Amino acid sequence: MHKIILLADMESFYASVEIARNPSLQGKPVVVCGDPQQRRGIVLAANREAKAYGIETAMGAWECKSLCPHAVFIRPHMQEYINVSLQMTEIFQRFTDRVAPYSIDEQFLDMTGCENLFGTPQEMALRINKEIQKETGVRCRIGIGENPLQAKMACDRFAKKNPQGVFQLNCENYAFLTWPLPIRDLFGVGFRMERNLHRMAVKTIGCLAALPREKMKSRWGINGEVLWLNSHGIDYSNIHSCSTEKHKGVGHSMTLPRDYNHKGKIEVVLLEITEEVCRRARGLKKIGQVVNLYCRGADFNNPTGFSRQKKLAEPTAVTMDIYPVVLKLFDIHWNRLPVRALGVSLSGLIEDQYIQLSLLEDKEKKIQLGRAMDEVRERFGITSLFRASSLTSGSQLFDRAHKIGGHEA
Ligand SMILES: [Mg+2]
């Protein structure tokens, strides 16, 4: 049986929410951005009227002002956008229990088996569109596919460009419709990969599809193979509904190879553990608000240790936000006896797109930096990037990178 996967995407999301809140903005160019007086403010969203002036997302606010001085500039109301995003999920859940948010303004729905209730995929999409528009005031575009990749391609490449805001790709029409498109239109092809592929004279999605799968695999490993699959409209992933996917917390702990009683050395190990916890949280695209520190003493006959937690002011997955809290917990509760095992966990997790906007500029940058580091590590191994303190004698990082599995306590 063919699956029916929908990807719903909100048009100019932040700007549309602002207009829905304040209908007098209707028809005017509306730009949501950081402080337009400040040079570092950037455009987070612009409606269609503003885009007609050449305004684009991520453009500097000052540049945008020179393109369209009479645009309405609005500071973002992040909590409002989060609320609308949650409201969208609720509306989708009336149609299926398999809903998975992909970003703040995009969500996947698995509608397989719902034909008797809601009709053809086209009819389902139109009906969902109508309901979203009526209740949130925001226009939604829906891509339909037999897997998430096809739905995403249908949405980004076709639904956004047609007046109904709905488009369906399937295994029959995928090649015919997508192969003539430029290679940058393929999901997963970024600026750099586009350049690489151009050098191989691969200009369209069809050119890539015509290459042998093995060639893409040997050249770029798993990434190359995934791109090849994407070019054929193949994607084996499933939609896991958000309600069943509950991450209680992420944690990491280690049993030390010897007793540690030098505070400075213990602190180095705590940094490495904290870094690993944050790396895992970032990998899951989560941020958390509760930090737990666990410490076990070295003397089995006289078991000592503690497990204590602290709630942060805001959720985060930034190592250097969490590390000072870990240090403080350790300092308060450590009885100065030798330590044999340490663990840190982060719980109270939420999706990392729900970062309070007061912190957005700074914090997003930090999280992005953290992610970039994680990517390099993934590609070249954990020891390719490390903090300078890991070179000091207390460090466990180099030792452990060679061990299989490490010592999970
Ligand atoms: Mg959108």
Coordinates of C-alpha atoms and ligand atoms in Angstrom, one line a residue:
M1 CA 0.0 0.0 0.0
H2 CA 1.2 3.5 -0.8
K3 CA 1.7 5.8 2.1
I4 CA 0.2 9.3 2.2
I5 CA 2.6 11.8 3.7
L6 CA 1.8 15.5 3.9
L7 CA 4.2 18.3 4.7
A8 CA 2.4 21.5 5.7
D9 CA 4.4 24.7 5.6
M10 CA 3.2 28.1 6.8
E11 CA 3.7 31.0 4.4
S12 CA 5.9 33.8 5.7
F13 CA 5.1 32.5 9.1
Y14 CA 6.2 35.2 11.6
A15 CA 4.9 38.0 9.3
S16 CA 1.6 36.2 8.7
V17 CA 1.0 35.7 12.4
E18 CA 1.6 39.5 12.9
I19 CA -0.9 40.3 10.2
A20 CA -3.4 37.9 11.7
R21 CA -3.0 39.7 15.0
N22 CA -3.3 43.1 13.5
P23 CA -5.5 43.1 10.3
S24 CA -4.7 46.7 9.5
L25 CA -1.4 45.5 8.2
Q26 CA -3.1 43.5 5.4
G27 CA -1.7 44.5 2.0
K28 CA 1.2 46.4 3.4
P29 CA 4.9 45.3 3.2
V30 CA 5.5 43.7 6.6
V31 CA 9.0 42.7 7.9
V32 CA 9.7 40.9 11.2
C33 CA 13.2 41.6 12.3
G34 CA 15.5 42.4 15.2
D35 CA 16.0 46.1 16.0
P36 CA 16.0 47.9 12.6
Q37 CA 18.1 50.7 14.2
Q38 CA 20.9 48.3 15.0
R39 CA 23.1 47.1 12.2
R40 CA 23.1 43.5 13.4
G41 CA 19.3 43.1 13.3
I42 CA 18.3 40.6 10.6
V43 CA 15.1 39.9 8.7
L44 CA 13.4 36.8 10.2
A45 CA 10.3 37.0 7.9
A46 CA 8.8 39.2 5.2
N47 CA 5.4 38.9 3.6
R48 CA 4.8 38.7 -0.1
E49 CA 4.4 42.5 -0.4
A50 CA 7.7 43.1 1.2
K51 CA 9.4 40.4 -0.8
A52 CA 8.3 42.2 -4.0
Y53 CA 10.8 44.9 -3.0
G54 CA 13.6 42.4 -3.0
I55 CA 13.6 41.9 0.8
E56 CA 14.7 38.4 1.8
T57 CA 15.0 36.4 5.0
A58 CA 18.3 36.9 6.8
M59 CA 19.0 40.2 5.1
G60 CA 20.4 43.0 7.3
A61 CA 17.6 45.2 8.6
W62 CA 19.4 48.3 7.5
E63 CA 19.7 47.1 4.0
C64 CA 16.0 46.1 4.0
K65 CA 15.2 49.7 5.1
S66 CA 16.9 51.1 2.2
L67 CA 15.1 48.8 -0.2
C68 CA 11.7 49.7 1.2
P69 CA 11.7 52.6 3.7
H70 CA 7.9 52.5 4.2
A71 CA 7.7 48.8 5.1
V72 CA 6.2 48.1 8.5
F73 CA 9.0 46.8 10.8
I74 CA 7.9 44.6 13.7
R75 CA 10.0 43.2 16.5
P76 CA 9.4 39.4 16.8
H77 CA 6.9 38.0 19.3
M78 CA 8.4 34.5 19.7
Q79 CA 6.0 33.2 22.3
E80 CA 3.1 34.1 19.9
Y81 CA 4.7 32.1 17.1
I82 CA 5.2 29.1 19.3
N83 CA 1.6 29.2 20.4
V84 CA 0.4 29.3 16.8
S85 CA 2.8 26.4 16.0
L86 CA 1.3 24.4 18.8
Q87 CA -2.2 25.3 17.7
M88 CA -1.3 24.0 14.2
T89 CA -0.3 20.7 15.7
E90 CA -3.6 20.5 17.5
I91 CA -5.5 21.1 14.3
F92 CA -3.5 18.5 12.4
Q93 CA -4.1 16.0 15.2
R94 CA -7.8 16.1 14.4
F95 CA -6.9 14.4 11.1
T96 CA -4.2 12.0 12.3
D97 CA -2.3 11.0 15.4
R98 CA 0.9 10.8 13.4
V99 CA 2.0 14.4 13.3
A100 CA 5.7 15.4 13.5
P101 CA 6.8 19.0 13.7
Y102 CA 9.8 19.5 11.4
S103 CA 10.5 23.2 12.2
I104 CA 8.4 25.9 13.9
D105 CA 6.4 26.4 10.7
E106 CA 6.6 23.0 9.0
Q107 CA 5.0 19.7 10.2
F108 CA 4.7 16.3 8.6
L109 CA 1.4 14.3 8.8
D110 CA 1.1 10.6 8.0
M111 CA -2.4 10.3 6.5
T112 CA -2.1 6.7 5.4
G113 CA -5.3 4.8 5.8
C114 CA -7.4 8.0 6.2
E115 CA -8.9 7.9 2.7
N116 CA -12.3 6.7 3.9
L117 CA -12.6 9.6 6.3
F118 CA -11.2 12.4 4.3
G119 CA -11.1 11.4 0.6
T120 CA -8.2 11.6 -1.8
P121 CA -4.9 13.1 -0.7
Q122 CA -5.7 16.3 -2.6
E123 CA -9.1 16.6 -0.8
M124 CA -7.4 16.0 2.6
A125 CA -4.8 18.7 1.9
L126 CA -7.4 21.2 0.8
R127 CA -9.5 20.6 3.8
I128 CA -6.6 20.9 6.2
N129 CA -5.5 24.1 4.4
K130 CA -8.9 25.6 4.9
E131 CA -9.1 24.7 8.6
I132 CA -5.6 26.1 9.3
Q133 CA -6.4 29.3 7.5
K134 CA -9.7 29.8 9.2
E135 CA -8.4 29.2 12.7
T136 CA -4.9 30.7 12.6
G137 CA -5.4 33.3 9.9
V138 CA -2.1 32.0 8.3
R139 CA -1.9 30.5 4.8
C140 CA -0.6 27.1 4.6
R141 CA 0.9 25.2 1.7
I142 CA 0.9 21.4 1.6
G143 CA 3.1 19.0 -0.3
I144 CA 1.9 15.4 -0.7
G145 CA 4.1 12.4 -1.3
E146 CA 4.5 8.7 -0.7
N147 CA 7.3 9.5 1.7
P148 CA 8.6 12.5 3.6
L149 CA 11.1 13.4 0.9
Q150 CA 8.5 13.5 -1.8
A151 CA 6.2 15.6 0.4
K152 CA 9.0 18.1 1.1
M153 CA 9.9 18.3 -2.6
A154 CA 6.3 18.7 -3.5
C155 CA 5.8 21.5 -1.0
D156 CA 9.0 23.5 -1.7
R157 CA 9.2 23.1 -5.4
F158 CA 5.5 23.1 -6.5
A159 CA 2.9 23.8 -3.8
K160 CA 4.5 27.1 -2.8
K161 CA 4.2 28.2 -6.4
N162 CA 0.7 27.3 -7.2
P163 CA -2.4 29.3 -6.2
Q164 CA -4.1 26.4 -4.4
G165 CA -1.0 25.8 -2.3
V166 CA -1.3 22.0 -2.7
F167 CA 0.8 19.6 -4.9
Q168 CA 1.3 15.9 -5.1
L169 CA 4.3 13.9 -6.1
N170 CA 4.4 10.2 -6.3
C171 CA 6.6 7.4 -7.6
E172 CA 5.0 7.7 -11.0
N173 CA 5.4 11.5 -11.6
Y174 CA 8.5 12.2 -9.5
A175 CA 11.1 11.7 -12.3
F176 CA 9.1 13.5 -14.9
L177 CA 8.5 16.6 -12.7
T178 CA 11.7 16.9 -10.8
W179 CA 14.5 15.7 -13.1
P180 CA 14.4 18.9 -15.3
L181 CA 14.9 21.1 -12.1
P182 CA 18.3 22.6 -11.3
I183 CA 20.4 20.5 -9.0
R184 CA 20.2 23.0 -6.2
D185 CA 16.4 22.3 -6.0
L186 CA 17.1 18.8 -4.7
F187 CA 16.5 18.4 -1.0
G188 CA 19.9 18.1 0.7
V189 CA 21.9 19.9 -1.8
G190 CA 23.5 23.0 -0.2
F191 CA 25.6 25.7 -1.8
R192 CA 28.8 23.7 -1.5
M193 CA 27.4 20.5 -2.8
E194 CA 25.9 22.4 -5.7
R195 CA 29.4 23.7 -6.6
N196 CA 30.9 20.2 -6.3
L197 CA 28.2 18.7 -8.5
H198 CA 28.6 21.5 -11.1
R199 CA 32.2 20.6 -11.4
M200 CA 31.1 17.1 -12.3
A201 CA 28.8 18.6 -14.9
V202 CA 25.8 17.6 -12.9
K203 CA 23.4 20.6 -13.5
T204 CA 20.0 19.0 -13.0
I205 CA 18.4 16.5 -10.7
G206 CA 18.1 14.2 -13.7
C207 CA 21.8 14.3 -14.3
L208 CA 22.4 13.1 -10.7
A209 CA 19.8 10.4 -11.0
A210 CA 21.6 9.1 -14.1
L211 CA 24.9 8.6 -12.2
P212 CA 25.6 5.2 -10.8
R213 CA 24.7 5.0 -7.2
E214 CA 28.1 3.5 -6.4
K215 CA 29.8 6.6 -7.8
M216 CA 28.0 8.9 -5.5
K217 CA 28.6 6.6 -2.6
S218 CA 32.3 6.2 -3.2
R219 CA 32.8 9.9 -3.6
W220 CA 30.7 11.3 -0.7
G221 CA 29.9 8.3 1.4
I222 CA 26.5 8.1 3.0
N223 CA 25.7 11.7 2.1
G224 CA 26.3 11.0 -1.6
E225 CA 24.1 7.9 -1.5
V226 CA 21.3 9.8 0.2
L227 CA 21.4 12.5 -2.5
W228 CA 21.2 9.8 -5.1
L229 CA 18.2 8.3 -3.4
N230 CA 16.6 11.7 -3.1
S231 CA 17.1 12.2 -6.8
H232 CA 15.0 9.1 -7.4
G233 CA 12.3 10.1 -4.8
I234 CA 13.3 7.3 -2.5
D235 CA 13.2 7.8 1.3
Y236 CA 12.7 5.1 3.9
S237 CA 12.1 7.3 6.9
N238 CA 8.8 7.2 8.8
I239 CA 6.8 9.8 10.6
H240 CA 7.1 9.3 14.3
S241 CA 4.4 11.3 16.1
C242 CA 5.5 13.9 18.6
S243 CA 3.4 12.4 21.3
T244 CA 5.1 9.1 21.4
E245 CA 8.6 10.5 21.1
K246 CA 9.3 11.7 24.6
H247 CA 12.9 12.3 25.5
K248 CA 13.0 12.3 29.3
G249 CA 16.5 13.5 29.3
V250 CA 20.0 13.0 27.9
G251 CA 22.9 12.0 30.1
H252 CA 26.4 10.8 30.1
S253 CA 28.5 9.4 32.8
M254 CA 31.9 7.8 33.3
T255 CA 33.7 5.6 35.7
L256 CA 37.2 7.0 36.1
P257 CA 40.2 4.7 35.6
R258 CA 41.6 5.8 39.0
D259 CA 40.5 7.8 42.0
Y260 CA 40.4 11.5 41.4
N261 CA 40.7 13.9 44.3
H262 CA 42.3 16.9 42.6
K263 CA 39.5 19.4 42.1
G264 CA 41.0 20.9 38.9
K265 CA 41.2 17.5 37.3
I266 CA 37.7 16.6 38.2
E267 CA 36.5 19.8 36.7
V268 CA 38.2 18.9 33.4
V269 CA 36.3 15.6 33.3
L270 CA 33.1 17.4 34.2
L271 CA 33.6 19.7 31.2
E272 CA 34.0 16.7 28.9
I273 CA 30.9 15.0 30.2
T274 CA 28.9 18.2 30.0
E275 CA 30.1 18.7 26.4
E276 CA 29.0 15.2 25.5
V277 CA 25.6 15.7 27.1
C278 CA 25.1 18.9 25.2
R279 CA 26.3 17.3 21.9
R280 CA 23.7 14.6 22.3
A281 CA 21.0 17.1 23.1
R282 CA 21.9 19.2 20.1
G283 CA 21.9 16.0 18.0
L284 CA 18.3 15.5 19.0
K285 CA 17.6 19.2 18.4
K286 CA 16.6 19.6 22.0
I287 CA 17.3 22.0 24.8
G288 CA 16.8 21.3 28.4
Q289 CA 16.2 23.2 31.6
V290 CA 17.2 20.8 34.4
V291 CA 20.8 19.9 35.1
N292 CA 21.6 16.9 37.2
L293 CA 25.0 16.1 38.6
Y294 CA 25.8 12.6 39.9
C295 CA 29.0 11.8 41.8
R296 CA 30.1 8.6 43.4
G297 CA 32.9 8.2 45.8
A298 CA 35.8 5.8 45.5
D299 CA 35.5 3.8 48.7
F300 CA 33.2 0.9 48.3
N301 CA 33.1 0.1 52.0
N302 CA 32.1 3.7 52.7
P303 CA 29.8 4.6 49.9
T304 CA 29.6 8.3 49.4
G305 CA 28.4 10.6 46.7
F306 CA 25.4 12.6 45.7
S307 CA 23.0 13.3 42.9
R308 CA 21.7 16.8 42.8
Q309 CA 19.9 19.0 40.3
K310 CA 19.3 22.6 39.5
K311 CA 16.8 24.2 37.3
L312 CA 18.1 26.8 34.9
A313 CA 16.5 30.2 34.1
E314 CA 16.0 29.1 30.5
P315 CA 16.5 25.9 28.5
T316 CA 19.7 25.5 26.6
A317 CA 22.1 23.0 25.0
V318 CA 25.1 25.3 25.1
T319 CA 28.0 23.7 27.0
M320 CA 29.2 26.9 28.5
D321 CA 25.7 27.7 29.9
I322 CA 25.5 24.4 31.6
Y323 CA 29.1 23.9 32.7
P324 CA 29.1 26.7 35.4
V325 CA 26.0 25.1 37.0
V326 CA 27.6 21.7 37.0
L327 CA 30.7 23.2 38.7
K328 CA 28.6 25.0 41.3
L329 CA 26.7 21.8 42.1
F330 CA 29.9 19.9 42.5
D331 CA 31.5 22.6 44.7
I332 CA 28.5 22.7 47.0
H333 CA 28.0 19.0 47.5
W334 CA 31.4 17.4 47.1
N335 CA 32.7 16.0 50.4
R336 CA 36.4 16.3 49.3
L337 CA 36.8 12.5 49.3
P338 CA 38.2 10.7 46.2
V339 CA 35.8 10.4 43.3
R340 CA 35.3 7.4 41.1
A341 CA 32.3 8.1 38.9
L342 CA 30.7 11.2 37.5
G343 CA 27.6 11.8 35.5
V344 CA 25.7 14.8 34.1
S345 CA 22.2 14.8 32.6
L346 CA 20.0 17.4 31.1
S347 CA 16.2 17.0 31.3
G348 CA 13.1 19.1 30.9
L349 CA 13.7 18.9 27.2
I350 CA 11.9 20.8 24.5
E351 CA 12.5 21.3 20.8
D352 CA 15.4 23.7 20.2
Q353 CA 13.4 25.9 17.9
Y354 CA 11.5 27.1 20.9
I355 CA 14.2 29.4 22.1
Q356 CA 13.0 32.5 23.7
L357 CA 13.6 35.3 21.3
S358 CA 15.2 37.6 23.8
L359 CA 18.2 35.3 23.4
L360 CA 17.8 34.4 19.8
E361 CA 20.6 36.2 18.2
D362 CA 23.2 35.3 20.7
K363 CA 22.0 31.9 21.6
E364 CA 21.2 30.7 18.1
K365 CA 24.7 31.5 17.1
K366 CA 26.1 29.6 20.0
I367 CA 23.9 26.6 19.3
Q368 CA 24.9 26.8 15.6
L369 CA 28.5 26.9 16.6
G370 CA 28.0 23.9 18.8
R371 CA 26.3 22.0 15.9
A372 CA 29.1 22.9 13.5
M373 CA 31.6 21.5 16.0
D374 CA 29.5 18.4 16.3
E375 CA 29.5 17.9 12.6
V376 CA 33.2 18.1 12.3
R377 CA 33.6 15.6 15.1
E378 CA 31.2 13.3 13.5
R379 CA 33.1 13.4 10.3
F380 CA 36.6 13.2 11.6
G381 CA 36.2 11.7 15.0
I382 CA 35.8 13.0 18.4
T383 CA 39.4 14.0 18.9
S384 CA 39.5 16.4 15.9
L385 CA 38.0 19.2 17.9
F386 CA 38.3 19.6 21.6
R387 CA 38.6 22.3 24.2
A388 CA 42.1 23.3 25.2
S389 CA 41.6 22.0 28.7
S390 CA 41.4 18.5 27.4
L391 CA 45.1 18.7 26.8
T392 CA 45.8 18.9 30.5
S393 CA 46.6 15.8 32.5
G394 CA 43.2 15.1 34.0
S395 CA 41.5 14.7 30.6
Q396 CA 39.8 11.5 29.7
L397 CA 39.0 12.4 26.1
F398 CA 42.0 11.0 24.3
D399 CA 42.1 7.9 26.3
R400 CA 38.4 7.2 25.8
A401 CA 38.3 8.0 22.1
H402 CA 40.2 4.8 21.5
K403 CA 38.1 2.6 23.7
I404 CA 35.0 1.0 22.3
G405 CA 32.0 2.0 24.3
G406 CA 34.0 3.7 27.0
H407 CA 32.8 3.1 30.5
E408 CA 29.2 3.9 31.0
A409 CA 28.4 3.8 34.6
Ligands
MG1 MG 7.3 28.7 5.9

